[in-house]
Short mmCIF file of C-alpha atoms in Angstrom, two decimals:
data_model
loop_
_atom_site.label_atom_id
_atom_site.label_comp_id
_atom_site.label_asym_id
_atom_site.label_seq_id
_atom_site.Cartn_x
_atom_site.Cartn_y
_atom_site.Cartn_z
CA MET A 1 -72.80 43.18 -71.76
CA LEU A 2 -74.07 46.74 -71.42
CA ASN A 3 -71.92 49.85 -71.40
CA PHE A 4 -72.22 51.76 -68.13
CA TYR A 5 -69.48 54.24 -69.00
CA GLU A 6 -71.92 57.15 -68.67
CA ILE A 7 -72.36 56.47 -64.95
CA PHE A 8 -68.76 57.57 -64.41
CA GLN A 9 -68.95 60.71 -66.57
CA ASN A 10 -69.19 64.26 -65.21
CA LYS A 11 -70.43 63.23 -61.75
CA ASP A 12 -68.86 63.40 -58.35
CA THR A 13 -67.97 60.20 -56.53
CA LYS A 14 -70.96 60.39 -54.18
CA GLU A 15 -73.39 60.60 -57.10
CA ILE A 16 -71.72 57.63 -58.77
CA ALA A 17 -71.93 55.61 -55.54
CA LYS A 18 -75.69 56.09 -55.36
CA GLU A 19 -76.09 55.17 -59.02
CA LEU A 20 -74.15 51.95 -58.51
CA LEU A 21 -76.62 50.72 -55.89
CA GLY A 22 -78.88 48.15 -57.51
CA LYS A 23 -76.61 47.54 -60.49
CA LYS A 24 -75.60 43.94 -61.06
CA LEU A 25 -71.89 43.22 -60.69
CA VAL A 26 -70.88 40.22 -62.78
CA HIS A 27 -67.67 38.20 -62.85
CA GLN A 28 -67.36 35.83 -65.78
CA LYS A 29 -65.03 32.88 -65.20
CA GLU A 30 -64.88 30.93 -68.45
CA ASP A 31 -68.52 29.89 -69.09
CA GLN A 32 -69.76 30.62 -65.59
CA PHE A 33 -71.26 33.88 -64.33
CA LEU A 34 -71.05 34.88 -60.67
CA SER A 35 -73.10 37.97 -59.92
CA GLY A 36 -74.97 40.02 -57.38
CA TYR A 37 -76.83 43.31 -56.95
CA ILE A 38 -74.75 46.02 -55.31
CA VAL A 39 -76.37 46.98 -51.98
CA ASP A 40 -73.63 48.71 -49.98
CA VAL A 41 -70.77 51.00 -51.07
CA GLU A 42 -68.29 53.45 -49.57
CA CYS A 43 -66.71 56.52 -51.15
CA TYR A 44 -63.04 57.42 -50.77
CA LEU A 45 -62.30 60.96 -51.86
CA GLY A 46 -58.60 60.86 -52.56
CA PRO A 47 -56.11 63.56 -51.59
CA LEU A 48 -58.30 65.31 -49.00
CA ASP A 49 -59.76 62.16 -47.46
CA GLU A 50 -57.67 61.03 -44.50
CA ALA A 51 -59.10 57.50 -44.79
CA SER A 52 -58.14 57.18 -48.45
CA HIS A 53 -55.00 55.35 -49.56
CA SER A 54 -54.26 58.30 -51.85
CA PHE A 55 -54.55 60.91 -49.08
CA GLY A 56 -52.16 63.77 -49.80
CA PHE A 57 -51.64 62.50 -53.37
CA LYS A 58 -49.66 59.55 -52.03
CA LYS A 59 -48.19 57.52 -54.88
CA THR A 60 -46.78 54.02 -54.56
CA PRO A 61 -46.73 51.09 -57.01
CA ARG A 62 -49.76 49.65 -55.20
CA LEU A 63 -51.74 52.84 -55.87
CA LYS A 64 -51.05 53.07 -59.61
CA ALA A 65 -54.58 52.01 -60.62
CA MET A 66 -56.15 54.70 -58.41
CA TYR A 67 -54.67 57.36 -60.69
CA ASP A 68 -55.94 55.70 -63.85
CA LYS A 69 -59.11 56.24 -65.90
CA PRO A 70 -62.62 56.04 -64.41
CA GLY A 71 -63.83 52.47 -64.25
CA SER A 72 -60.36 51.15 -63.45
CA ILE A 73 -60.30 48.31 -60.93
CA TYR A 74 -58.29 48.90 -57.75
CA ILE A 75 -57.88 45.82 -55.57
CA TYR A 76 -55.92 45.67 -52.36
CA GLN A 77 -55.47 43.06 -49.67
CA MET A 78 -56.37 43.44 -46.01
CA HIS A 79 -56.31 40.66 -43.42
CA ARG A 80 -55.83 38.09 -46.20
CA HIS A 81 -58.95 39.34 -48.00
CA PHE A 82 -59.09 41.17 -51.34
CA LEU A 83 -61.18 44.36 -51.39
CA LEU A 84 -62.69 45.68 -54.61
CA ASN A 85 -62.73 49.37 -55.53
CA LEU A 86 -63.72 51.19 -58.71
CA VAL A 87 -61.96 54.41 -59.73
CA THR A 88 -64.51 57.17 -60.33
CA GLN A 89 -62.79 60.31 -61.60
CA GLU A 90 -60.64 61.37 -64.53
CA LYS A 91 -57.08 60.17 -64.84
CA GLY A 92 -54.88 61.68 -62.11
CA VAL A 93 -57.76 62.22 -59.66
CA PRO A 94 -57.52 59.26 -57.24
CA GLU A 95 -61.07 58.86 -55.95
CA GLY A 96 -62.95 55.60 -55.79
CA ILE A 97 -65.78 53.48 -54.44
CA MET A 98 -65.42 50.30 -52.44
CA ILE A 99 -68.00 47.60 -53.08
CA ARG A 100 -68.97 46.55 -49.56
CA ALA A 101 -71.87 44.12 -50.08
CA LEU A 102 -73.98 42.36 -52.72
CA GLU A 103 -77.25 40.47 -52.85
CA PRO A 104 -76.30 37.25 -54.70
CA ASN A 105 -77.85 36.49 -58.06
CA GLU A 106 -76.16 34.08 -60.49
CA GLY A 107 -73.90 31.21 -59.46
CA LEU A 108 -75.20 30.86 -55.91
CA LYS A 109 -74.03 27.26 -55.47
CA THR A 110 -70.49 28.14 -56.59
CA MET A 111 -70.45 31.17 -54.28
CA GLU A 112 -71.46 28.98 -51.36
CA GLU A 113 -68.67 26.53 -52.20
CA LEU A 114 -66.11 29.34 -52.45
CA ARG A 115 -67.22 30.88 -49.17
CA GLN A 116 -68.10 27.64 -47.35
CA THR A 117 -71.22 29.32 -45.97
CA THR A 118 -74.79 30.25 -46.89
CA GLY A 119 -77.32 32.99 -46.18
CA VAL A 120 -76.60 36.68 -45.71
CA ASN A 121 -73.08 35.95 -44.46
CA LEU A 122 -72.24 34.96 -48.02
CA THR A 123 -71.71 38.50 -49.35
CA ASN A 124 -72.41 41.03 -46.58
CA GLY A 125 -68.87 42.37 -46.39
CA PRO A 126 -66.19 43.53 -48.85
CA GLY A 127 -63.85 40.57 -48.38
CA LYS A 128 -66.79 38.20 -48.65
CA VAL A 129 -67.85 39.78 -51.96
CA THR A 130 -64.50 39.17 -53.62
CA GLN A 131 -64.26 35.63 -52.31
CA ALA A 132 -67.80 34.75 -53.41
CA LEU A 133 -67.29 36.21 -56.89
CA ASN A 134 -63.78 34.71 -57.16
CA ILE A 135 -62.24 38.16 -57.63
CA LYS A 136 -58.48 38.19 -57.19
CA GLN A 137 -55.48 40.41 -57.76
CA ASP A 138 -55.24 39.52 -61.47
CA LEU A 139 -58.06 42.00 -62.13
CA TYR A 140 -56.02 44.89 -60.68
CA GLY A 141 -55.67 47.76 -63.14
CA LYS A 142 -58.19 46.38 -65.61
CA SER A 143 -61.42 48.17 -66.51
CA ILE A 144 -64.97 47.48 -65.43
CA PHE A 145 -65.88 48.30 -69.05
CA SER A 146 -63.66 45.77 -70.81
CA SER A 147 -62.73 42.94 -68.45
CA SER A 148 -64.28 39.76 -67.07
CA LEU A 149 -65.70 41.90 -64.25
CA PHE A 150 -68.50 44.19 -65.45
CA LEU A 151 -71.82 45.85 -64.66
CA THR A 152 -75.28 45.12 -66.07
CA LYS A 153 -78.83 46.26 -65.37
CA GLY A 154 -80.18 45.44 -61.95
CA LYS A 155 -82.85 46.72 -59.59
CA VAL A 156 -84.08 50.07 -58.26
CA PRO A 157 -83.67 50.81 -54.53
CA GLU A 158 -86.78 51.99 -52.72
CA LYS A 159 -84.62 54.14 -50.46
CA ILE A 160 -80.92 54.87 -50.10
CA ILE A 161 -79.37 55.52 -46.70
CA ALA A 162 -76.27 57.70 -46.27
CA THR A 163 -74.14 57.12 -43.19
CA SER A 164 -70.54 57.09 -41.98
CA ARG A 165 -68.10 54.47 -43.26
CA ILE A 166 -67.29 51.34 -41.29
CA GLY A 167 -63.94 50.87 -39.56
CA ILE A 168 -62.61 54.43 -40.01
CA PRO A 169 -61.49 55.56 -36.53
CA ASN A 170 -59.38 58.59 -35.65
CA LYS A 171 -59.60 60.35 -39.01
CA GLY A 172 -61.09 63.65 -37.83
CA ILE A 173 -64.15 64.76 -39.75
CA TRP A 174 -63.59 61.91 -42.22
CA THR A 175 -64.56 59.37 -39.58
CA ASP A 176 -68.13 60.65 -39.39
CA LEU A 177 -68.87 62.08 -42.83
CA PRO A 178 -71.77 60.25 -44.56
CA LEU A 179 -69.71 58.65 -47.34
CA ARG A 180 -71.32 55.21 -47.18
CA TYR A 181 -74.52 54.47 -49.09
CA TYR A 182 -76.70 51.38 -48.87
CA VAL A 183 -80.06 49.99 -49.94
CA ALA A 184 -82.43 50.44 -47.00
CA GLY A 185 -83.95 47.16 -45.87
CA ASN A 186 -81.69 44.80 -47.77
CA PRO A 187 -80.56 41.84 -45.61
CA TYR A 188 -77.09 41.70 -47.22
CA VAL A 189 -76.12 45.20 -46.07
CA THR A 190 -73.18 45.03 -43.68
CA LYS A 191 -74.26 44.99 -40.02
CA ILE A 192 -77.93 45.73 -40.78
CA LYS A 193 -80.31 45.13 -37.88
CA LYS A 194 -82.80 42.32 -38.40
CA SER A 195 -85.58 44.72 -37.47
CA ASP A 196 -84.60 46.96 -40.40
CA VAL A 197 -84.82 44.23 -43.05
CA LYS A 198 -87.80 44.57 -45.40
CA ALA A 199 -89.74 41.82 -47.15
CA SER A 200 -89.06 43.65 -50.43
CA ARG A 201 -85.31 43.58 -49.66
CA GLY A 202 -85.41 47.29 -50.42
CA TRP A 203 -86.12 46.96 -54.16
CA ARG A 204 -88.79 48.83 -56.10
CA GLU A 205 -88.73 47.35 -59.59
CA GLU A 206 -86.46 45.86 -62.26
CA ARG A 207 -84.43 48.18 -64.45
#
């Protein structure tokens, strides 16, 4: 396991989001590894961001992890699906990044069994990611640096696209701000057009 603590140091959340693209997210369940390359993320900028759970410094028991150290795991449930977020800023600054989509790597057969599907639909959405990697609420509040969920080296994107987040209506300027980043041309990106998919899947080289 490699230490990616430096990614979360002295950078704003948007910079961290771009650095996470291409990194391999791994969930170790006993002797099995379920993993994928991060291809799609969204930033949530805390107190000022009307789409963020912590807008206006809101504090509830559910939000406790958002105010913790960088690298803390914040998981919440929506429509019976768990969504994975990583806290990005120093303790008390509730900003984070949602992992929206992955390109599967290790444990493909198990992922397909967990999701009961194959192909790009396996991990091209945030609820699909957590189901495929068997990520559940027991990881809430733990750290990406010291838990069974961690980051390792991955791939280098050829190009990163910045656009507005998905499913954020009626939030003023926050609806349209380019706070979503994804690997251009990767087929696992949420709602990507088939015509935009590249043979290279948007990767340049191993790192």
